PDB file of C-alpha atoms in Angstrom:
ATOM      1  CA  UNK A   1      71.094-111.626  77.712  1.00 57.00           C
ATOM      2  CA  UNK A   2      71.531-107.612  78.866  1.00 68.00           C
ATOM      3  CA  UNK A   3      74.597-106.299  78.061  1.00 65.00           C
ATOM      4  CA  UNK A   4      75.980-105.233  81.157  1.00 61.00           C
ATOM      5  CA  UNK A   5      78.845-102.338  81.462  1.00 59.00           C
ATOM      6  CA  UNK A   6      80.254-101.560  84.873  1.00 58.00           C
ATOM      7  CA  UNK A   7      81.774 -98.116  84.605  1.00 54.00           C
ATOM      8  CA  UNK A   8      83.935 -96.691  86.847  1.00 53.00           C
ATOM      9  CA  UNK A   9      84.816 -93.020  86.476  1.00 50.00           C
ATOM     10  CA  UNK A  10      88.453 -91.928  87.296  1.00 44.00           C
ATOM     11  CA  UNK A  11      89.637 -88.546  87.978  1.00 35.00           C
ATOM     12  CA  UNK A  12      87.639 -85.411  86.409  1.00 34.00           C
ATOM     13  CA  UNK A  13      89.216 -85.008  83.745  1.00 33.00           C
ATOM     14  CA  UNK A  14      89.285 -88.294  82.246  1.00 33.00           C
ATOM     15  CA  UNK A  15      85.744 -88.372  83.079  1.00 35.00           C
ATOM     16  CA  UNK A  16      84.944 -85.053  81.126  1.00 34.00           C
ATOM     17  CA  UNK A  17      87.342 -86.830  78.298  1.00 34.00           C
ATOM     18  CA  UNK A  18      85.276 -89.583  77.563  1.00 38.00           C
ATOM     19  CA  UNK A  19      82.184 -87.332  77.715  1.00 38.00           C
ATOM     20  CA  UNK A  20      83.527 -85.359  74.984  1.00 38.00           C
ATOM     21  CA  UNK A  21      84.100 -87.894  72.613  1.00 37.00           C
ATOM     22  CA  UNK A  22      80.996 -89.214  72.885  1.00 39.00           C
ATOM     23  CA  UNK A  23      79.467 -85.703  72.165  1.00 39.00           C
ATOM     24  CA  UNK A  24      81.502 -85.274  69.438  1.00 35.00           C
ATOM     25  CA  UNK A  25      80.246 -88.432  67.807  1.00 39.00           C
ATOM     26  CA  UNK A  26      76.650 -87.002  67.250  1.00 39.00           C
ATOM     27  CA  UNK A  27      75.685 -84.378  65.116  1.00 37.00           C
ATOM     28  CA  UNK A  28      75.959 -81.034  67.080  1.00 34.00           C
ATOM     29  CA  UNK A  29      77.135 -82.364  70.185  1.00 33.00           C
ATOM     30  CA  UNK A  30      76.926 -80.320  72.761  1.00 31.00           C
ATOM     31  CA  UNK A  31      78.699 -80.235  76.387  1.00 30.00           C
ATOM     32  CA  UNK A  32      77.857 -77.842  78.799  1.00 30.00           C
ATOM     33  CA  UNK A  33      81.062 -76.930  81.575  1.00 28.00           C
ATOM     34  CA  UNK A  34      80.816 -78.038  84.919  1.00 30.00           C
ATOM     35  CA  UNK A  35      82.181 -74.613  85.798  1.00 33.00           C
ATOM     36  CA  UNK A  36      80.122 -72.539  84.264  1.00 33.00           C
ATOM     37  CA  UNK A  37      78.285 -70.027  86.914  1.00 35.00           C
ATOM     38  CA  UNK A  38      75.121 -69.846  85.071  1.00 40.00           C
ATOM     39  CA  UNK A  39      73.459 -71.968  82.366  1.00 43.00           C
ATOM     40  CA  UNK A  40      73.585 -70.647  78.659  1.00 48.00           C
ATOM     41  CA  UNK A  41      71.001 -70.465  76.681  1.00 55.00           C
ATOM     42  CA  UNK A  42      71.263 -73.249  73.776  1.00 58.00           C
ATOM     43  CA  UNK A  43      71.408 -71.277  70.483  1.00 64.00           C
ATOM     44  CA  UNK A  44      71.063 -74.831  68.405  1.00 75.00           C
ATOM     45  CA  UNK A  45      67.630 -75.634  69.994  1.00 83.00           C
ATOM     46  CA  UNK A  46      64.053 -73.413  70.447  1.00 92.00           C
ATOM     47  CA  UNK A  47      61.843 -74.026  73.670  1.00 93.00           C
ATOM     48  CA  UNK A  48      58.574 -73.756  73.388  1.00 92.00           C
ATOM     49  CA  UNK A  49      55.342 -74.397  75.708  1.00 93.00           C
ATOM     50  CA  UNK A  50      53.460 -77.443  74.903  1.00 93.00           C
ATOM     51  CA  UNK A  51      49.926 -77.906  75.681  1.00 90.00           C
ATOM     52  CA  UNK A  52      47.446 -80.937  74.609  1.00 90.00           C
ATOM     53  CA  UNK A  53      44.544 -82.489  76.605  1.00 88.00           C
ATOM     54  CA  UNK A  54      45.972 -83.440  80.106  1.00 87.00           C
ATOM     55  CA  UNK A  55      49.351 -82.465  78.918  1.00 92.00           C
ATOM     56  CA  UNK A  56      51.561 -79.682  80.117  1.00 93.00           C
ATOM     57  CA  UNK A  57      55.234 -79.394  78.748  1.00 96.00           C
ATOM     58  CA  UNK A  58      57.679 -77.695  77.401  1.00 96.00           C
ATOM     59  CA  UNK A  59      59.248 -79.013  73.536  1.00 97.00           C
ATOM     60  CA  UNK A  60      62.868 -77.871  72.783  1.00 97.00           C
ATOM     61  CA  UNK A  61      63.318 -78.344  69.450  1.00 96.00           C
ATOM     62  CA  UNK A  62      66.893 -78.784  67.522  1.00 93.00           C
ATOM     63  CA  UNK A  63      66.792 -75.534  64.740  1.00 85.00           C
ATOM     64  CA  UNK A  64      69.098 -77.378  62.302  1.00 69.00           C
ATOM     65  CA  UNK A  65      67.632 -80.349  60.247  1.00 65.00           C
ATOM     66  CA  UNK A  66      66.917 -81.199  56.874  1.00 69.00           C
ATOM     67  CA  UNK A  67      63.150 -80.555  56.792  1.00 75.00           C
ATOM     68  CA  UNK A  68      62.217 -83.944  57.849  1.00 87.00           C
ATOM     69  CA  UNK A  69      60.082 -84.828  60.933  1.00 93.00           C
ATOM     70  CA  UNK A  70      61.871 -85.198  64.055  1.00 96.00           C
ATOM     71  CA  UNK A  71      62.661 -88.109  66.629  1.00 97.00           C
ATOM     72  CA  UNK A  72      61.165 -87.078  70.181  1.00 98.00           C
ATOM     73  CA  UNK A  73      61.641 -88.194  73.460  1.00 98.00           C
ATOM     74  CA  UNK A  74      59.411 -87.660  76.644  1.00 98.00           C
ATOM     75  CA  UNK A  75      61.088 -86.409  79.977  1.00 98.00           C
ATOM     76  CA  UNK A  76      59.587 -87.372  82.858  1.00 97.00           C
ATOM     77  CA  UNK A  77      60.728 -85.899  86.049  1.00 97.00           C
ATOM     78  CA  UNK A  78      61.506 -87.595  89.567  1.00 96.00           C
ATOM     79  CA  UNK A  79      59.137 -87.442  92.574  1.00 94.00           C
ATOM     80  CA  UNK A  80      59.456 -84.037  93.707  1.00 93.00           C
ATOM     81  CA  UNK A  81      58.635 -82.312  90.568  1.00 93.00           C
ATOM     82  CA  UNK A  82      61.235 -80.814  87.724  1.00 94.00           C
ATOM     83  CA  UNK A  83      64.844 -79.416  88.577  1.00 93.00           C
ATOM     84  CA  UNK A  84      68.100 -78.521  87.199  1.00 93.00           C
ATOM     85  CA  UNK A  85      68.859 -82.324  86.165  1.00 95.00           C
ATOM     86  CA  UNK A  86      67.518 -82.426  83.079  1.00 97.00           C
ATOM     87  CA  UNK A  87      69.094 -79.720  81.178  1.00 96.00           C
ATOM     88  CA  UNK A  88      72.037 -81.466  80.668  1.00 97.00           C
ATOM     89  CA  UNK A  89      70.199 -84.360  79.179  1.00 98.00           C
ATOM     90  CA  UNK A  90      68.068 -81.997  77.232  1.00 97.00           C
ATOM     91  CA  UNK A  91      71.465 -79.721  75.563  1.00 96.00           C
ATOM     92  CA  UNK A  92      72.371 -82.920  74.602  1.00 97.00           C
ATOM     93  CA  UNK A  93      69.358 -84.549  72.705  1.00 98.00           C
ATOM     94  CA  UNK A  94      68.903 -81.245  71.322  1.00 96.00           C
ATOM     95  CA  UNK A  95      72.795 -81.581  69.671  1.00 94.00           C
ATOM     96  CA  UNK A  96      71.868 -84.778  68.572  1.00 95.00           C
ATOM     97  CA  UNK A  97      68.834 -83.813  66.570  1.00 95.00           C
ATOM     98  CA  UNK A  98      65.999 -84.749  68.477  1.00 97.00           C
ATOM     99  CA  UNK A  99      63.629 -83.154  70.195  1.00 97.00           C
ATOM    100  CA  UNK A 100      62.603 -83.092  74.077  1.00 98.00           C
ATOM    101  CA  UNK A 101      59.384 -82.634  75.549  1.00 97.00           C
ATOM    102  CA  UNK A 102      59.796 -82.021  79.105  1.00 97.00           C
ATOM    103  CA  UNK A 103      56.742 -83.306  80.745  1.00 96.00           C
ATOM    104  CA  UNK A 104      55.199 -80.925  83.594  1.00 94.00           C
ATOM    105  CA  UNK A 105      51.815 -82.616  84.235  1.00 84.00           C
ATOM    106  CA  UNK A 106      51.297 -83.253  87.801  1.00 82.00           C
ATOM    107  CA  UNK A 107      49.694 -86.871  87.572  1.00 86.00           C
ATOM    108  CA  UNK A 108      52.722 -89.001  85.047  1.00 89.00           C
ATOM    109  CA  UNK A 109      51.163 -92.045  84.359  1.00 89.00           C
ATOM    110  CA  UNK A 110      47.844 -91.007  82.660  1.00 90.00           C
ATOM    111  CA  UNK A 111      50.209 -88.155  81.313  1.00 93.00           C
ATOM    112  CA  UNK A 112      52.616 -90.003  79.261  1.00 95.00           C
ATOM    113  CA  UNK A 113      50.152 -92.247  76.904  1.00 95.00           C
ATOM    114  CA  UNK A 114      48.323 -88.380  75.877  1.00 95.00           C
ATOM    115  CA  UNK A 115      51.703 -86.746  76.194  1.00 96.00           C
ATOM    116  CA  UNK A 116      53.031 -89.814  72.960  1.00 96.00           C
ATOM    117  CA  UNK A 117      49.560 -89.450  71.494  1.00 96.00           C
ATOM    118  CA  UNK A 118      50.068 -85.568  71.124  1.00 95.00           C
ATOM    119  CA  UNK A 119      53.482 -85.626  69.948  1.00 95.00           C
ATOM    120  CA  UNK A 120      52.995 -88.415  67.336  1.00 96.00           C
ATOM    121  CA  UNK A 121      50.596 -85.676  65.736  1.00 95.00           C
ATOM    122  CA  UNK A 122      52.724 -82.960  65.731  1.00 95.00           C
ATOM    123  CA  UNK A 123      53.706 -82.085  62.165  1.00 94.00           C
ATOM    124  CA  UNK A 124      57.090 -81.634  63.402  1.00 94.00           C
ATOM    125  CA  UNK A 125      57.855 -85.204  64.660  1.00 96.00           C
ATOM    126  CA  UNK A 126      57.966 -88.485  63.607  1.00 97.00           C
ATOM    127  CA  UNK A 127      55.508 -90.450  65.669  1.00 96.00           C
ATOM    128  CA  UNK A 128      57.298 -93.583  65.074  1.00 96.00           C
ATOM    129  CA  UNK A 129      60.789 -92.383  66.741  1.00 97.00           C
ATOM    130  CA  UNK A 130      59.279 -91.480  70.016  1.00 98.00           C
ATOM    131  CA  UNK A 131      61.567 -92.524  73.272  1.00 98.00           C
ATOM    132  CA  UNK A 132      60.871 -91.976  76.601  1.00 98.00           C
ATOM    133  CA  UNK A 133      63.510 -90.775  79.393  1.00 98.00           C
ATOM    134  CA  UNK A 134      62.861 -91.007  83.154  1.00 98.00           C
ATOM    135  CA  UNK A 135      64.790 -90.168  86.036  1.00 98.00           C
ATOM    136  CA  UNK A 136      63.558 -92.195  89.367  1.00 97.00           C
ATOM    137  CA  UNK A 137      59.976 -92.634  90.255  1.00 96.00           C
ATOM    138  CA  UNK A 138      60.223 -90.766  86.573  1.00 96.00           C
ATOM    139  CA  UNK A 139      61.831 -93.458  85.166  1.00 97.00           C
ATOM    140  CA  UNK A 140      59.631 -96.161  86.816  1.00 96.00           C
ATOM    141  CA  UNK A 141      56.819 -94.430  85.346  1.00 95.00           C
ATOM    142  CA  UNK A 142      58.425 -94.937  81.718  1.00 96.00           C
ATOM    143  CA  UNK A 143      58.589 -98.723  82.671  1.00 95.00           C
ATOM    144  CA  UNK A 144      55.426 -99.149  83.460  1.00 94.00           C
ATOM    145  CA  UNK A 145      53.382 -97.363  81.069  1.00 94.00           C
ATOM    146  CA  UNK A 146      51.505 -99.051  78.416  1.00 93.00           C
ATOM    147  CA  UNK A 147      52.614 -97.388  75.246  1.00 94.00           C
ATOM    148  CA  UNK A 148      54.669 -98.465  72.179  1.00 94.00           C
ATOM    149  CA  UNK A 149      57.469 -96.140  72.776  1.00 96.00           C
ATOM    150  CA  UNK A 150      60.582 -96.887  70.721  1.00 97.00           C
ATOM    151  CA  UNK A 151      63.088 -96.725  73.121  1.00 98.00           C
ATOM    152  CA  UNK A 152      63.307 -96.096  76.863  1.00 98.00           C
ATOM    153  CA  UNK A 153      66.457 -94.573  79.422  1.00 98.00           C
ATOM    154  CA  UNK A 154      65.987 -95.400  83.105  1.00 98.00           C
ATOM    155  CA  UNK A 155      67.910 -93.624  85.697  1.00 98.00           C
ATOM    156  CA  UNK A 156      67.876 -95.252  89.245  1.00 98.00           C
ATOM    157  CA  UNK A 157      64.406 -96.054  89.205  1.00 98.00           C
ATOM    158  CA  UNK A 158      64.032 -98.271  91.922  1.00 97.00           C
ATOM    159  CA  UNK A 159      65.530-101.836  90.011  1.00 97.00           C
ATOM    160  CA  UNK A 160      63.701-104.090  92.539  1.00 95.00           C
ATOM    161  CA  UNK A 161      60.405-103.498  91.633  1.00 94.00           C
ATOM    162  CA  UNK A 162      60.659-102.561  87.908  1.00 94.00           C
ATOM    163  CA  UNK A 163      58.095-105.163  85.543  1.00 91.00           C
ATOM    164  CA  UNK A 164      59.232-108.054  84.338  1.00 88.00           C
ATOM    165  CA  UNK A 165      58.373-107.482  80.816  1.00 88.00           C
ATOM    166  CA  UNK A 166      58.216-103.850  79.349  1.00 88.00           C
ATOM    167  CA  UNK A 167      54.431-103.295  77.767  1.00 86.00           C
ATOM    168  CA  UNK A 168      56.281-102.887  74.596  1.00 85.00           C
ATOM    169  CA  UNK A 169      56.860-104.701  71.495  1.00 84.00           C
ATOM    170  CA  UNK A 170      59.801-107.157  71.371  1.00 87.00           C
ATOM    171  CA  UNK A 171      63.147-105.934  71.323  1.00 93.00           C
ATOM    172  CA  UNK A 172      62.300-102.850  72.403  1.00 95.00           C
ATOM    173  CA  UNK A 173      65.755-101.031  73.480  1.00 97.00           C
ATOM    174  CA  UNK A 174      66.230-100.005  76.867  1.00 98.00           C
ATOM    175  CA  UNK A 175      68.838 -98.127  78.744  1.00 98.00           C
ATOM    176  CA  UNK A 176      69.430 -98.784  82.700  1.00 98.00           C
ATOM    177  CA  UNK A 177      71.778 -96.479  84.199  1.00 98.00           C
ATOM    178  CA  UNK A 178      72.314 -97.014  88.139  1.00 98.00           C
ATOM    179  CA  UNK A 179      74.992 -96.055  90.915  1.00 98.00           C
ATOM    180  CA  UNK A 180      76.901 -98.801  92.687  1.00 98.00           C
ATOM    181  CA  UNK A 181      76.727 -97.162  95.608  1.00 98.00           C
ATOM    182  CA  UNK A 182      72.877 -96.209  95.522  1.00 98.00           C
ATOM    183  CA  UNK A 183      70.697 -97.567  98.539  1.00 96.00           C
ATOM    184  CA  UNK A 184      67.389 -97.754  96.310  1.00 97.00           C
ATOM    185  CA  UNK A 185      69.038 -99.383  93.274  1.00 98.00           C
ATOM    186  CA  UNK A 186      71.362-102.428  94.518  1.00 97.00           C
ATOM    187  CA  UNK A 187      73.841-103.766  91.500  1.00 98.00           C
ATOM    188  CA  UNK A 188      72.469-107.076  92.239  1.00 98.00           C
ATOM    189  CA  UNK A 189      68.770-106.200  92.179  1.00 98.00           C
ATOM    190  CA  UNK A 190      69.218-104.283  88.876  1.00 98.00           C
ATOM    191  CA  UNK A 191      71.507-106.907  87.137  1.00 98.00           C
ATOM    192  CA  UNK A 192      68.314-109.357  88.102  1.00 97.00           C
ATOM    193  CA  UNK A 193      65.685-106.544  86.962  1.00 97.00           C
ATOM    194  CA  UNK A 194      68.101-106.715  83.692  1.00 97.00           C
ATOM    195  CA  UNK A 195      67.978-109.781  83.129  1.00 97.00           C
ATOM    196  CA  UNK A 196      64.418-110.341  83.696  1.00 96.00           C
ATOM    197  CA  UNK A 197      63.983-107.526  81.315  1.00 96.00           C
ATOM    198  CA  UNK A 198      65.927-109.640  78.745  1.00 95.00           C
ATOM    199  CA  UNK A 199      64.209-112.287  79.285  1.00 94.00           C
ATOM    200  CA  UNK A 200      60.872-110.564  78.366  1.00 93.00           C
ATOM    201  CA  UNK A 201      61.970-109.373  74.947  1.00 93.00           C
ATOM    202  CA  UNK A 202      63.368-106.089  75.716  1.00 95.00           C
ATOM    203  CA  UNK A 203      67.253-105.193  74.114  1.00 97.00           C
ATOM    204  CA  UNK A 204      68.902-104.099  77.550  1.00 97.00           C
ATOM    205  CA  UNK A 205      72.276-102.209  78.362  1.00 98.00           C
ATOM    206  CA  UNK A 206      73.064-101.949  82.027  1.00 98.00           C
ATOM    207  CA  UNK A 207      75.617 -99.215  83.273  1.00 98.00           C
ATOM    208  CA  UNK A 208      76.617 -99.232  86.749  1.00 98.00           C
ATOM    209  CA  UNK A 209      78.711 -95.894  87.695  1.00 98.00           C
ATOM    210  CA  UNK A 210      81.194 -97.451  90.288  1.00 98.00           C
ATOM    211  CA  UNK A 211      81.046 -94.772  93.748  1.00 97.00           C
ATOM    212  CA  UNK A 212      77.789 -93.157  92.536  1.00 98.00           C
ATOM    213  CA  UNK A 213      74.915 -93.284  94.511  1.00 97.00           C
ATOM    214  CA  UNK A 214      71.219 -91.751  94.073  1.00 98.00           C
ATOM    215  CA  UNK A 215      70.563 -88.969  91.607  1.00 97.00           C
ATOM    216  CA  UNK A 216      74.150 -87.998  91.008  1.00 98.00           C
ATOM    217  CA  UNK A 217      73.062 -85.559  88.049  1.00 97.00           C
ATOM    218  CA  UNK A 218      71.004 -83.700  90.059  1.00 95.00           C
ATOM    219  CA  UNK A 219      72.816 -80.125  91.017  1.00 91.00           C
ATOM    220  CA  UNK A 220      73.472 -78.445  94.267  1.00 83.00           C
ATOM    221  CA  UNK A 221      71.922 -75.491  95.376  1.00 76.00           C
ATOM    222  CA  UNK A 222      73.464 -73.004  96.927  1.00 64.00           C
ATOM    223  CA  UNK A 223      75.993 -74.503  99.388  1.00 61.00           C
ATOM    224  CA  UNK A 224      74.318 -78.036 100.005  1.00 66.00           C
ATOM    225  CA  UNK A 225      76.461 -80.567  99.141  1.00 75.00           C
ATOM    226  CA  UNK A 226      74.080 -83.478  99.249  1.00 83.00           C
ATOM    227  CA  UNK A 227      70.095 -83.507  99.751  1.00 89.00           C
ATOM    228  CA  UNK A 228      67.639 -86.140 100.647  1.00 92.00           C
ATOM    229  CA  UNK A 229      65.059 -87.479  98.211  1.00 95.00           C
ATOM    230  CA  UNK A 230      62.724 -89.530  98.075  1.00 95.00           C
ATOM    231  CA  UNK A 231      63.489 -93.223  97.516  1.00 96.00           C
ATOM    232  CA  UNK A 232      61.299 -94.701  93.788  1.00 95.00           C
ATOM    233  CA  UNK A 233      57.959 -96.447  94.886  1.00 89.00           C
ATOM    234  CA  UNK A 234      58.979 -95.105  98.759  1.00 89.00           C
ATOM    235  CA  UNK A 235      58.593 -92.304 101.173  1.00 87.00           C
ATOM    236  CA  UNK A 236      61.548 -93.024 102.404  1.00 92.00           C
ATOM    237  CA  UNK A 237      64.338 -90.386 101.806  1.00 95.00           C
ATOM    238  CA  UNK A 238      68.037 -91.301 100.911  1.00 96.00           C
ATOM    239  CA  UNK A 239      70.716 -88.604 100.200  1.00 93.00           C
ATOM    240  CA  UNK A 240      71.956 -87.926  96.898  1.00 95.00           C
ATOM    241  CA  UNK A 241      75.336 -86.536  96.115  1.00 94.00           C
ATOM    242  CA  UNK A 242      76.061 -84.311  93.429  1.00 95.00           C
ATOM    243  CA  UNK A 243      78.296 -85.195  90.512  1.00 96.00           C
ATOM    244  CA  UNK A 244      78.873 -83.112  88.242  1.00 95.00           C
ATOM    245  CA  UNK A 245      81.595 -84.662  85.765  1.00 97.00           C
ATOM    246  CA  UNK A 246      79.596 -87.908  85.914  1.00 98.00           C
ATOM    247  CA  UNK A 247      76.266 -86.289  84.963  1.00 98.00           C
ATOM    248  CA  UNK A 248      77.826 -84.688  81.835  1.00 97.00           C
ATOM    249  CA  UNK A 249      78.916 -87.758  81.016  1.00 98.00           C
ATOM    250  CA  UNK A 250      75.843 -89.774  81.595  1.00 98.00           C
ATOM    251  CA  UNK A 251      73.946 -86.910  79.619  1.00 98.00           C
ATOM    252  CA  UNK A 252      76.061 -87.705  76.752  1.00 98.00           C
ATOM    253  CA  UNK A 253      75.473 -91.162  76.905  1.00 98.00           C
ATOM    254  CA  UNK A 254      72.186 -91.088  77.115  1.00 98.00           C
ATOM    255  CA  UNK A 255      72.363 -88.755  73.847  1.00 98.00           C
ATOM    256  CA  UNK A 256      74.320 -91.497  72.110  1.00 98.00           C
ATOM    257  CA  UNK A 257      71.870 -94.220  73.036  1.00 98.00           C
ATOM    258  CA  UNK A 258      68.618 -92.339  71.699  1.00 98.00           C
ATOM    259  CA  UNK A 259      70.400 -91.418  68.769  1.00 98.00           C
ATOM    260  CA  UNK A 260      71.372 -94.797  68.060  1.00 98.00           C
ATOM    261  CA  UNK A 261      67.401 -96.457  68.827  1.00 98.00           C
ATOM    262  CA  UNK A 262      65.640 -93.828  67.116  1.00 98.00           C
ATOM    263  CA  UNK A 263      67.526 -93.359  63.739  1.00 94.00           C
ATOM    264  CA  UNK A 264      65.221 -93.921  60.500  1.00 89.00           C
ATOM    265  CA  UNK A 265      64.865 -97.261  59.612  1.00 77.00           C
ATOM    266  CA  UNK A 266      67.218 -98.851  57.264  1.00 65.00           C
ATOM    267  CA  UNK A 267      70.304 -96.581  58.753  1.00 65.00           C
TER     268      UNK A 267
END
């Protein structure tokens, strides 16, 4: 059965709290301020463009390590293209040791199986600890595709009409992180995608963030407090509220979780 973990966030602070212990419990952890006025640049981690056949990204590599090949995971963006939301996510793999390749291809699904391929043969990572990270129609895409990743994180990505099985070996471990109060991903159609999931050999963790509703880690700009996106697998737009405190915090667990699935064997 899918281990299922209702969370729900207090105040701000307590919120930012539990965020910072789990940073602190990988190597490097890092936690960007909710009140900073402009983002820093990460001097743990080096960006750098990433081109293979069909494949445009950028990599952001962590600069400390031991000389051994790195654990990778594949970004893949929501419907209307990249924004703000991942950098969190991506300070935070970075602390952790592993690296991100932020995918920027236009067309995701034949994307991703090159986008593994290429990154498996980069001297710099280990093509065995490649996880894949996906943040709505993103993350629906990282269901669905048919390669061996060894983990995958899905954000909201539409739980009613995720696969049954993931086209993955067995106990494959897999992160779903939902709002309660999201329209396009109802608690009661993602505990059933969980369970399904289960079911079909996959090691599940449900989170459900108790108030938060679609894309709650993706920033405001300028003075909008709440924009309307597309709903996964629709055209249909639903509004998404900023949250700040809770998208720190879901960064850093989604840190913990990859750094936990794609340690070396035997640790």
């Amino acid at each position: 059965m899918p281990q299922s973990l209702p969370f729900r966030p207090g105040p701000c602070r307590c919120v930012l709290a539990m965020a910072m212990v789990i940073a602190t419990m990988l190597p490097g952890g890092l936690l960007r301020s909710a009140d900073a006025a402009e983002p820093q640049a990460n001097p743990a981690t080096q960006t750098v463009t990433f081109v293979a056949p069909s494949v445009i990204g950028t990599l952001t590599l962590p600069l400390a390590g031991d000389g051994r090949r790195l654990p990778a995971v594949v970004l893949v963006h929501d419907a209307l293209g990249p924004d703000p939301r991942s950098e969190g996510y991506i300070a935070q793999l970075g602390g952790a040791g592993i690296a991100v390749l932020e995918l920027l291809s236009d067309e995701v699904l034949p994307a991703l199986p090159l986008a593994a391929e290429a990154l498996a043969a980069d001297p710099r990572i280990d093509g065995s600890r490649i996880g894949v990270l996906g943040f709505g129609a993103g993350a629906a895409a990282a269901a669905a595709v048919r390669v061996p990743f060894a983990a995958r994180a899905l954000l909201y990505p539409g739980c009613a009409t995720l696969p049954a099985q993931l086209p993955a070996p067995a106990r494959t471990p897999l992160l779903l992180l939902h709002g309660g109060a999201d329209p396009a991903n109802p608690p009661a159609a993602c505990a059933a995608a969980a369970v399904a999931l289960a079911r079909g050999g996959a090691a599940v963790r449900r989170v459900e963030y108790a108030g938060a509703g679609f894309a709650w880690d993706r920033p405001a700009y300028g003075q909008e407090g709440r924009s309307l996106l597309p709903a996964p697998g629709s055209t249909e737009r639903i509004p998404a509220v900023p949250w700040p405190e809770l998208a720190e915090f879901s960064a850093a667990q989604v840190a913990g979780f990859f750094a936990l699935a794609l340690r070396p064997a035997g640790r």
